[in-house]
Every structure is written in C-alpha cells, then in structure tokens.
Short mmCIF file of C-alpha atoms and ligand atoms in Angstrom, two decimals:
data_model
loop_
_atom_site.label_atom_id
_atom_site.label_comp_id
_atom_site.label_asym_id
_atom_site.label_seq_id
_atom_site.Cartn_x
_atom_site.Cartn_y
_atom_site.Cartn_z
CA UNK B 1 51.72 -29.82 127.90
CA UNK B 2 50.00 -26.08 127.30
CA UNK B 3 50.19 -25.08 123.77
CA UNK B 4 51.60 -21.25 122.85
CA UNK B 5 48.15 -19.55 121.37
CA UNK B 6 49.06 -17.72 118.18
CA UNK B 7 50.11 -13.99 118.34
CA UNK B 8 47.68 -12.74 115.71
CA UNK B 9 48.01 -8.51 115.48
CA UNK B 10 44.54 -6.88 114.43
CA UNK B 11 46.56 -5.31 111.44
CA UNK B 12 50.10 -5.78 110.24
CA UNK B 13 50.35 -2.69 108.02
CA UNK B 14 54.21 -3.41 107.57
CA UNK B 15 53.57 -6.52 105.76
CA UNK B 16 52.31 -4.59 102.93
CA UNK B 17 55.66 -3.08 102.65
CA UNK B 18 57.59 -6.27 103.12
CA UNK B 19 55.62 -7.59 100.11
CA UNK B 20 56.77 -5.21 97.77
CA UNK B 21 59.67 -3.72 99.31
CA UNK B 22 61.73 -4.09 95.58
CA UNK B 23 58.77 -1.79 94.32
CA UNK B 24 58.46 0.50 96.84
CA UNK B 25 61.94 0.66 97.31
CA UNK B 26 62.65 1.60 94.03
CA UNK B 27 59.67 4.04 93.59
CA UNK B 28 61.03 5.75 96.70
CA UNK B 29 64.72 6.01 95.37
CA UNK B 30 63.36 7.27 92.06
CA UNK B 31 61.95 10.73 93.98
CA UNK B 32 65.43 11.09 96.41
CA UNK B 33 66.93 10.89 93.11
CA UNK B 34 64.68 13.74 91.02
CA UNK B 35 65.01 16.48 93.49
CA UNK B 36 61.59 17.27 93.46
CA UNK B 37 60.43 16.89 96.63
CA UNK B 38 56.92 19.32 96.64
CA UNK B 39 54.47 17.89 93.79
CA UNK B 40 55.74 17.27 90.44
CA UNK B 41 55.75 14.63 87.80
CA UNK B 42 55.16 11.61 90.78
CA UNK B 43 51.91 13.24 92.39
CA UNK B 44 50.87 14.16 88.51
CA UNK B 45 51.16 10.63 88.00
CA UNK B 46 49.46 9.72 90.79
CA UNK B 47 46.47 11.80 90.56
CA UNK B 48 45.74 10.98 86.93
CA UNK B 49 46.57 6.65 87.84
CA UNK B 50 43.48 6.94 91.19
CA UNK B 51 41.44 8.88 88.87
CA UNK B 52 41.36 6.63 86.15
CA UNK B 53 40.92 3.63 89.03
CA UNK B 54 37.98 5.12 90.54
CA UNK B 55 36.39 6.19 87.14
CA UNK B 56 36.21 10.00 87.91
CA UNK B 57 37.62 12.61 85.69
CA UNK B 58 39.67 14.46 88.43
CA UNK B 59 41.75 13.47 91.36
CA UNK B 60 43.67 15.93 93.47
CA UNK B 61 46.33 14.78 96.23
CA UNK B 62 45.86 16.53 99.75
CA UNK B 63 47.72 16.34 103.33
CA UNK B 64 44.98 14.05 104.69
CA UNK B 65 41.82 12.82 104.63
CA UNK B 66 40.35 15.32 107.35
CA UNK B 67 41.58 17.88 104.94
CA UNK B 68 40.05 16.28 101.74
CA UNK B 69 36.59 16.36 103.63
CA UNK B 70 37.50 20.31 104.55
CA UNK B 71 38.06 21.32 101.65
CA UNK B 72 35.23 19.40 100.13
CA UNK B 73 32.94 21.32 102.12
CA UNK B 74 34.90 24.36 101.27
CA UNK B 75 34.79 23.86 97.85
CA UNK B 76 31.17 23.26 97.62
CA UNK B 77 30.80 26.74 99.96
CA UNK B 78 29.51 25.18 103.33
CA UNK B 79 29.86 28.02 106.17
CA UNK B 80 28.66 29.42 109.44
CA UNK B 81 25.09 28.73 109.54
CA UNK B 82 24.92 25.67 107.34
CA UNK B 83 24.07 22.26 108.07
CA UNK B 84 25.57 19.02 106.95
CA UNK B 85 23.87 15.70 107.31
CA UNK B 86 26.17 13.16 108.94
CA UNK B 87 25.80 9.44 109.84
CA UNK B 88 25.36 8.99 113.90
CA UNK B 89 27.86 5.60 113.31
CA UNK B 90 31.01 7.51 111.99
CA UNK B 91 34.97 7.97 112.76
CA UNK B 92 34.94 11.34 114.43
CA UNK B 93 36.89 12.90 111.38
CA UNK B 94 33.54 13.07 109.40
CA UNK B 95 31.69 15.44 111.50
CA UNK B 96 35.10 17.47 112.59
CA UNK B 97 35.54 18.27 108.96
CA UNK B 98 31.77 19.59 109.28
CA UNK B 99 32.76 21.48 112.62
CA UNK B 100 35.86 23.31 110.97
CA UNK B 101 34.20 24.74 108.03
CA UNK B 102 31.83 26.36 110.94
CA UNK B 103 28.76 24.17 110.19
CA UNK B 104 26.65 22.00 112.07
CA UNK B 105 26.51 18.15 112.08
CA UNK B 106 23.28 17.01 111.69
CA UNK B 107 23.31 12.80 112.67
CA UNK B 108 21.18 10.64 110.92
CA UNK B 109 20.91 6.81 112.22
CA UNK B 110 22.38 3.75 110.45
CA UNK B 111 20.41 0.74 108.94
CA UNK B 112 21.26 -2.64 109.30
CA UNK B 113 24.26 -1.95 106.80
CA UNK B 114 25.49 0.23 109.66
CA UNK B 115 25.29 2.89 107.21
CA UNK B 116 22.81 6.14 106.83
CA UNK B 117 19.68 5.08 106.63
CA UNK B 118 18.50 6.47 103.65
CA UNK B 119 14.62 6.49 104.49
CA UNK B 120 15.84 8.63 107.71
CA UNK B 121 17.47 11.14 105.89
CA UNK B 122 14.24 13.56 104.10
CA UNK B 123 13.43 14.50 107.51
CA UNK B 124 16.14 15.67 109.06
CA UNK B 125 16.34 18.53 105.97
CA UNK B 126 15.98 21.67 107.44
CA UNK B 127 16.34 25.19 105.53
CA UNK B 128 19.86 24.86 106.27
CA UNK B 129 20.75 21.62 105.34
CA UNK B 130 23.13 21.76 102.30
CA UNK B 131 25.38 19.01 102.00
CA UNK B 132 24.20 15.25 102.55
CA UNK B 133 27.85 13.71 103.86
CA UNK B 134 27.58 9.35 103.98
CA UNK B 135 30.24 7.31 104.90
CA UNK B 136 30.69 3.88 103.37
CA UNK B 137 31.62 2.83 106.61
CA UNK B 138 33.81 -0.30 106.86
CA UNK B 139 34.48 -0.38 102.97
CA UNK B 140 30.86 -0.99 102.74
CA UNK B 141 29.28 1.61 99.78
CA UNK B 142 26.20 3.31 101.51
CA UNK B 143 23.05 3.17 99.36
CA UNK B 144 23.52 6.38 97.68
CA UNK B 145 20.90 6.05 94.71
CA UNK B 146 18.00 7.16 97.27
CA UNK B 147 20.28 9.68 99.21
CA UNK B 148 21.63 11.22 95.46
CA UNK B 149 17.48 11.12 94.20
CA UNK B 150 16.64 12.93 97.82
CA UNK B 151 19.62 15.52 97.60
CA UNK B 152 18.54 16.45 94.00
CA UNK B 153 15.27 16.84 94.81
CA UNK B 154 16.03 18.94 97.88
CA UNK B 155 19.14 20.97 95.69
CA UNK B 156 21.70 19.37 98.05
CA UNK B 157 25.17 18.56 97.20
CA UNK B 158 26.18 15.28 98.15
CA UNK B 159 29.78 14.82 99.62
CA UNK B 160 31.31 11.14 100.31
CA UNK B 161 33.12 9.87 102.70
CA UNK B 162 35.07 7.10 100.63
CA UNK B 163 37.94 6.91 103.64
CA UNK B 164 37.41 3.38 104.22
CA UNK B 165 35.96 2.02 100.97
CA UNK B 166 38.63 1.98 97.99
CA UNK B 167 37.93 0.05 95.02
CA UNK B 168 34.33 -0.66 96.58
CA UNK B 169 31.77 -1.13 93.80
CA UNK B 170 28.47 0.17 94.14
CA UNK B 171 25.87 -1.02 91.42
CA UNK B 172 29.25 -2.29 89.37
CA UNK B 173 30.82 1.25 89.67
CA UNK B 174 33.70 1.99 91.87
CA UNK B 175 33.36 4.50 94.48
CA UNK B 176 34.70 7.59 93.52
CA UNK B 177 32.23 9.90 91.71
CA UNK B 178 28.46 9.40 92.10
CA UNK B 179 28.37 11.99 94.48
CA UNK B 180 29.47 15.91 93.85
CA UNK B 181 32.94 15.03 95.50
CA UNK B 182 34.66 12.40 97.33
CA UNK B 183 37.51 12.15 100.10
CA UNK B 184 39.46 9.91 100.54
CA UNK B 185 42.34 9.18 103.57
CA UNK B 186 45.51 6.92 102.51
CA UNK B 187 46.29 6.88 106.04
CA UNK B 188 48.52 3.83 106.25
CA UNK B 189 45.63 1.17 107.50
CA UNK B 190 43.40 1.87 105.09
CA UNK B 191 43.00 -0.25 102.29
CA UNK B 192 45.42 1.82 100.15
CA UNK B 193 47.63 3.03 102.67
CA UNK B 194 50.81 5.35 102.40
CA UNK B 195 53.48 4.85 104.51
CA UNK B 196 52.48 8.12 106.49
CA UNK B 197 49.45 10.69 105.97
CA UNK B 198 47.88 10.95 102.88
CA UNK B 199 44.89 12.03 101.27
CA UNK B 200 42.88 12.92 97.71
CA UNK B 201 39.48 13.98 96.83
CA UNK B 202 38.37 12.68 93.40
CA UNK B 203 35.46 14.43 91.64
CA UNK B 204 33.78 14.92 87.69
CA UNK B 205 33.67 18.82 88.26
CA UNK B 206 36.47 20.74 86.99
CA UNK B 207 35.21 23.38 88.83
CA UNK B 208 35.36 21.56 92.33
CA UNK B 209 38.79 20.27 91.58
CA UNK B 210 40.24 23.28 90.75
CA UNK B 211 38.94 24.81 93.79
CA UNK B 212 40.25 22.67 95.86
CA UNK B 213 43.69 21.93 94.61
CA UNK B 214 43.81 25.84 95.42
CA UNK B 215 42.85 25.37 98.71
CA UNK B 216 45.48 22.75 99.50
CA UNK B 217 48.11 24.96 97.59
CA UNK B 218 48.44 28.28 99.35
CA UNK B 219 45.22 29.59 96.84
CA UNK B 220 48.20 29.30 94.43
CA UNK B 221 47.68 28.58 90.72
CA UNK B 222 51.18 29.71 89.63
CA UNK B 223 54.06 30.67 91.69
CA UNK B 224 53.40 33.82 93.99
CA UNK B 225 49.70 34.33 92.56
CA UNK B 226 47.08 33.66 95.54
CA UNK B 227 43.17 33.76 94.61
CA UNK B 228 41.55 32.37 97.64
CA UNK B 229 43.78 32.58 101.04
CA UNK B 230 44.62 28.72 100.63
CA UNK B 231 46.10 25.94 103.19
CA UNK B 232 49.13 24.26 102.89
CA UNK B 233 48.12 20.33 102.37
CA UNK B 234 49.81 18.69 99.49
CA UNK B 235 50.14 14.80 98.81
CA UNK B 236 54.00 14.27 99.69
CA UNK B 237 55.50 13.39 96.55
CA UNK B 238 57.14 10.17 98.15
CA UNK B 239 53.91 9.15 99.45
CA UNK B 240 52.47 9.29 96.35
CA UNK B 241 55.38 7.39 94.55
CA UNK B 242 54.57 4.63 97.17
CA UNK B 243 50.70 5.24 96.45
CA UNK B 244 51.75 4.31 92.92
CA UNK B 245 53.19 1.30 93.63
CA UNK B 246 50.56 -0.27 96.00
CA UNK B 247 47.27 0.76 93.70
CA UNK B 248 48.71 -1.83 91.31
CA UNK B 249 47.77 -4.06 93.78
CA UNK B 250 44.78 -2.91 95.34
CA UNK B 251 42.21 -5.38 94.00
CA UNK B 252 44.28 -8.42 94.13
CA UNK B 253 44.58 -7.14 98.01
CA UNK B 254 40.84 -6.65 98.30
CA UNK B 255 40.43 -9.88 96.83
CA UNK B 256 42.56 -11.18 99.47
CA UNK B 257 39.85 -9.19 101.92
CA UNK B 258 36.62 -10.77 100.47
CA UNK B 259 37.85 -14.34 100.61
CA UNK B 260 38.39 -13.63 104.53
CA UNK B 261 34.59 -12.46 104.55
CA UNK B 262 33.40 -14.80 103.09
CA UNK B 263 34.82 -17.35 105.26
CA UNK B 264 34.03 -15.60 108.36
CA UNK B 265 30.58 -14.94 107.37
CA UNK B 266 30.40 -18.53 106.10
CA UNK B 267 32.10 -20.10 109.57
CA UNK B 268 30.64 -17.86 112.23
CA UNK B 269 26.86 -18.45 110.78
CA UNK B 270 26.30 -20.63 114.08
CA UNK B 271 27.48 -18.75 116.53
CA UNK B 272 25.25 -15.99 118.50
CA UNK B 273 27.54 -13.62 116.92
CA UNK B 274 25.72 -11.06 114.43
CA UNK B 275 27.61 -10.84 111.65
CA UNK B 276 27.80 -7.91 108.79
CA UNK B 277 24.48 -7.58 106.74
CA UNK B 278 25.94 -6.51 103.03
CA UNK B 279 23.14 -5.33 100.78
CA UNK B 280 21.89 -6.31 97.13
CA UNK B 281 23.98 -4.40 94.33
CA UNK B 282 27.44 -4.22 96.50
CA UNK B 283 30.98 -4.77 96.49
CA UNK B 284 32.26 -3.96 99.95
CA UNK B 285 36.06 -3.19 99.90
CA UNK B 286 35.96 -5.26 103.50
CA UNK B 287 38.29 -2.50 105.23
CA UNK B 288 36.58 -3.82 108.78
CA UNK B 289 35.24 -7.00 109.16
CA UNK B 290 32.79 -6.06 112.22
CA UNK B 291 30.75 -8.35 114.55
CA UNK B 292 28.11 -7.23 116.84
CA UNK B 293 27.51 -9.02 120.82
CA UNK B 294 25.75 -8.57 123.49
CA UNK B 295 28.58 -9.86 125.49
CA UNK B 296 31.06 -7.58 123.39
CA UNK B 297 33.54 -6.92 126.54
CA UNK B 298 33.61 -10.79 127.15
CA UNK B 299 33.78 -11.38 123.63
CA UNK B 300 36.80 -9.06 123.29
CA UNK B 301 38.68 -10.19 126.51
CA UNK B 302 38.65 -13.82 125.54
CA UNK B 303 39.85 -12.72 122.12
CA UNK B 304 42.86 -11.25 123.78
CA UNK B 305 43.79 -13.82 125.78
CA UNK B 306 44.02 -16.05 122.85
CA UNK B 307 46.55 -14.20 121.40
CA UNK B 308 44.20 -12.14 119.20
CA UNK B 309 44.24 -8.59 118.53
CA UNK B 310 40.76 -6.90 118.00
CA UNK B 311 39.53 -3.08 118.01
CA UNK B 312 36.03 -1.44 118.46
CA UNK B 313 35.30 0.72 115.90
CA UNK B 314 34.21 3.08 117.18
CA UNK B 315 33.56 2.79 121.62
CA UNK B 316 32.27 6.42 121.66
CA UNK B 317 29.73 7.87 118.93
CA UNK B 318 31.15 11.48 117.76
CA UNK B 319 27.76 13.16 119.60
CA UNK B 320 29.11 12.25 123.27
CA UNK B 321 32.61 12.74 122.53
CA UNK B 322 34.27 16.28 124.14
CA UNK B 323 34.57 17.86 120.77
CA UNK B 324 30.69 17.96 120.20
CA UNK B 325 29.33 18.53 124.03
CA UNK B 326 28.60 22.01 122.94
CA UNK B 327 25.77 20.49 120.42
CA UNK B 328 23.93 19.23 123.54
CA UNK B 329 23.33 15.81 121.94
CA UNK B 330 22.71 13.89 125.17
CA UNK B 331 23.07 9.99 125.89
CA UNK B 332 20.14 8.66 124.39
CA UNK B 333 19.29 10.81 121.06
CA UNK B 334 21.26 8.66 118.87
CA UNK B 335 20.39 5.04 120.62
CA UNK B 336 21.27 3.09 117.37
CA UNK B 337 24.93 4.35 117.42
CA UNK B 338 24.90 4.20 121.06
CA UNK B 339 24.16 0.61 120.96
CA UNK B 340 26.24 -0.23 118.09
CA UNK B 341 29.19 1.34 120.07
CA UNK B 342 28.78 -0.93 122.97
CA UNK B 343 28.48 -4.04 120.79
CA UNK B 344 30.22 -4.13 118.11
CA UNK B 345 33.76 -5.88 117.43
CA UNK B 346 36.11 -5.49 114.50
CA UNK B 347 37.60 -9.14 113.60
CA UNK B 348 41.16 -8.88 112.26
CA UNK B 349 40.76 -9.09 108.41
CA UNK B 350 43.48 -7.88 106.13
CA UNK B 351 45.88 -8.97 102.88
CA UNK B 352 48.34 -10.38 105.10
CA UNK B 353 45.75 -12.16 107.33
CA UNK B 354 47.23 -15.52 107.07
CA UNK B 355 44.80 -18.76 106.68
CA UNK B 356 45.78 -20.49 109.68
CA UNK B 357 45.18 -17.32 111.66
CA UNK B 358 41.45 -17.01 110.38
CA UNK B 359 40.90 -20.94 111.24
CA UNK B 360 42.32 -19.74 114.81
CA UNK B 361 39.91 -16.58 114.92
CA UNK B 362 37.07 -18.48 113.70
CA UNK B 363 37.82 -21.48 116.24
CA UNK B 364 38.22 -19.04 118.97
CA UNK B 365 35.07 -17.13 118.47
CA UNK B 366 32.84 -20.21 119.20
CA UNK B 367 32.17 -20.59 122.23
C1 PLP W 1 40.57 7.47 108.31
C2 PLP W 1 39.29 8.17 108.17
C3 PLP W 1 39.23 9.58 107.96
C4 PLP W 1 40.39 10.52 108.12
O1 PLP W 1 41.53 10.26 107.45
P1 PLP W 1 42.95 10.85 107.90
O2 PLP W 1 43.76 10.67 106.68
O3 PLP W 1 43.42 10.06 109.07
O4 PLP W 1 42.75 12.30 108.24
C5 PLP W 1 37.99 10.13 107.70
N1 PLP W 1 36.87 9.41 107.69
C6 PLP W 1 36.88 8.08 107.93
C7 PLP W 1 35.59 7.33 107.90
C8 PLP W 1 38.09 7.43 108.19
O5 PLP W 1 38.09 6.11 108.43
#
C-alpha cells in the first residue's frame, strides 16, 4: 500500500483570513458602510495603531512598499548623482526604489546573518554616498548600531528596509524607528499582510512624515493646494480597516513563527543542512525560514515530490538581473550573493503552518 504524501503549500495566506473572517468581515462592512472610500477616520486609525506598535511617533499609509522606499529616498532628497548603499542579498524592490529616485545602488555583501555586513560598509562610502539602505532580510533586524554609528559619523541618513521584519525586536526595540525612516510593504505574505497592496513608512521626524504623506497625496495638504508635484499612493482605506484587524494579532502570529524556528533549528541540527545563524541582541520576526545546500536543486526537487512547497529567495541577485545590466556589475563582483542565490532554500514557516506538517518537513529534509 503507497501512502498519499501531505500537500503542504509554502504559504497559505488565506488562512489568515479564514481565522478571523468575523473580524475582518466586519471591519470591511464598517468602511462599505461609511462612504469614505479615499483615507479618512479608518487609515487615521490605522496610522496612529502601527505607530504606536512599532514605537515611532509617525506612521503614514502609502500604495506599496516600493513606494514607501521612493518616497523615503525622496523625502530625505536622494537624486541624480547620489549614491545609496544597498545589501548585494536583497528582493529587487530595494535597489529599484534606489534606481527611480535616479541614484545609484551601491551593494555591500551580507554576513553570516545574510544581512549587510556592517564592517563592509565604511568602505564602500564614496563622496556620493548619502543614504545607508539595510534590509532586515527574512524578518531578521540587521545590526544597525554599527551601520547608525558609521552613517553619523559619515553625515549619512540611514533608511530601512523593514518589508519583511514586523514586530522584529532589535536590542528589545521593535523595528520601526532607529533609523531616519522606515518602509514597510503589507503586501499580503508578509507578516502583516493586507488582503491586496499595501504599504507605510513610519518615522520620529515630523518633518520626513509630512513630506512624504505629500508625496503620496498629489503634494496635497488641503483640497486643491499642491506644494511639491506629488504621486498618487494612498493606503486603501479597506486595506487598512483589515490592517487593523490583523495587527491585533501580529505577535501572537509571530509567536506562532518562532516556535516553528525553533523547532526547525532544533530538528535539522544533524543534517548537512546550514541552517539560519540569528545574532546576540535579536528578535527575528521569522518572515523566511531559509536553509542553505550545496545540493539546493536536489534538495528542492525532493521537497516537491513530497508534497512540499518551497521557494528560493531570491535565484537571481538584483546586480545580474535585466533591470541593473546597465551598472555593469558582472557575474562574479558580488560572489557572496551569488552563492547564496544558488544555495539557499526557504522552508515553509508561517501562523497556519500546522504541527504535523513541520514533523513532515523536518522528516523529509533528512536524508
Ligand atoms: C515585499 C518587499 C518589498 C516591496 O513591497 P511591495 O509592497 O510588494 O511593493 C520591498 N522590500 C522587501 C525586502 C520586500 O520583501
């Protein structure tokens, strides 16, 4: 007799609805029912609820998180000319943010964290350099005491990419204002995840915030007044009802994600997999839950045929994708990333993970 292996998706983002579909539902209902359909009391609300969560002073909604890192750079007056400091390791969105303000991504390698190495990061400061941009890449805080001490010392502005990493603690603080600014992405995988796009940047300068909730707004601080020639990139008001809802939850769902960790990072300890190094002083929000192997194609294959779903994140390093040929970064100048894209694996982890779906992961990654 040949037993049916277990269907087990990488991520089930509609779970997170099913679970609190009486909230959501009504949280939804409640905006059909005011009218208000652009901003309002609901993305108010919002703003002021992710502030207080993240312990900055300002929060303001946006379209996306591409556009929250745009306008970040905007805000803190990166142009033509200018150069931003960018992990290698990254989702592509960090350095097209970079591109679209007319600057130039400049890559700096990960550690062992898989984040920017912050003893790599003094000398690739040129004259240009103005913004220093990490990523706490897979909900994992990057180590942003050195990289804030470096920026200050160099009068840089430092810009986070918090995308994958809400509720992370970094030294006991959440993520959400040791740098100048930080974006964020609500895209619906993420850890707080609308049920469409979404995005914020949360800050503790008025100044910043102001700018940039112009920016998103048509340069509009009252009804047919333009200062700056603004976008159009507002939080959706129903997004950010549903936003509502699910931050209520967030750390009992990222609790759910750190006793998955720890049980991978307990149970995989003897195979040949390498599992995720987390440093001293962190509390990763455990977005990704990613492996490196050798034999990552293998690895992944077998996965699938099991019944498990897996993803690479990321199989191409922004510097040899299309978008960036014109920076001449050839195979080779970034071989950290380059490696890391051929080896790594991303585990399914998630709220909705169910236990007898990690034993079945864990069983079926030893070999
Ligand atoms: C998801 C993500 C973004 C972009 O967010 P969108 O809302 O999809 O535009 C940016 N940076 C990182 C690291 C991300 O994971």
């Amino acid at each position: 007799m040949t037993t049916v292996p277990p269907t087990i998706p990488f991520l089930d983002v509609r779970a997170g609805y099913v679970e609190l579909r009486t909230e959501i539902d009504l949280a939804i209902a409640r905006v059909l029912e005011s009218g208000v359909y652009i901003l309002g009391d609901e993305v108010r609300a919002f703003e002021h609820e992710f502030a207080s969560y993240c312990g900055a002073a300002h929060c303001v909604g946006l379209g996306n998180g591409l556009e929250a890192l745009r306008f970040a750079l905007m805000a803190l007056n990166v142009g033509p000319g200018d150069e931003v400091i960018v992990p290698s390791n990254t989702y592509i969105a960090t350095w097209l943010a970079v591109a679209q303000v007319g600057a130039t991504p400049v890559p700096v390698e990960p550690d062992a964290t898989h984040n920017l190495d912050p003893t790599l990061v003094e000398r690739a400061i040129t004259q240009r350099t103005r913004v220093v941009l990490p990523v706490h890449l897979y909900g994992q805080p990057a180590d942003l005491d050195p990289i804030l001490s470096i920026a200050r010392r160099h009068g840089l502005r430092v810009l986070e990419d918090a995308a994958q990493a809400h509720g992370a603690r970094y030294h006991g603080r959440r993520v959400g204002a040791h740098g100048d600014v930080v974006a964020w992405s609500f895209y619906p995988g993420k850890n707080l995840g609308a049920l469409g796009d979404a995005g914020a940047i949360t800050t503790n300068d008025r100044d910043i915030a102001n700018h940039i909730r112009l920016l998103g707004n048509y340069g509009s601080p009252q009804k047919y007044v333009h200062e700056i020639a603004g976008a159009n990139s507002r939080i959706d008001p129903i997004q950010a009802a549903v936003l509502r809802v699910k931050l209520t939850h967030l750390d009992d769902w990222n609790t759910r994600r750190s006793a998955i960790a720890a049980h991978y990072l307990e149970a995989l300890r003897d195979t040949p997999l390498i599992l995720p190094t987390v440093a001293a002083g962190v509390n990763p929000a455990w977005h990704l839950f990613v492996v490196r192997s050798g034999r990552r194609d293998a690895l992944q294959h077998a996965l699938t045929e099991g019944g498990i779903g897996t993803l690479v994140h990321y199989p191409k390093p922004p510097h040899l994708q299309g978008a960036f040929a014109s920076l001449g970064l050839r195979s080779g100048t970034f071989p950290i990333a380059e490696c890391l894209a051929n080896e790594v694996l991303s585990l399914p982890i998630g709220p909705h993970l169910q236990p007898d779906h990690v034993s079945a992961i864990i069983e079926a990654c030893h070999p």
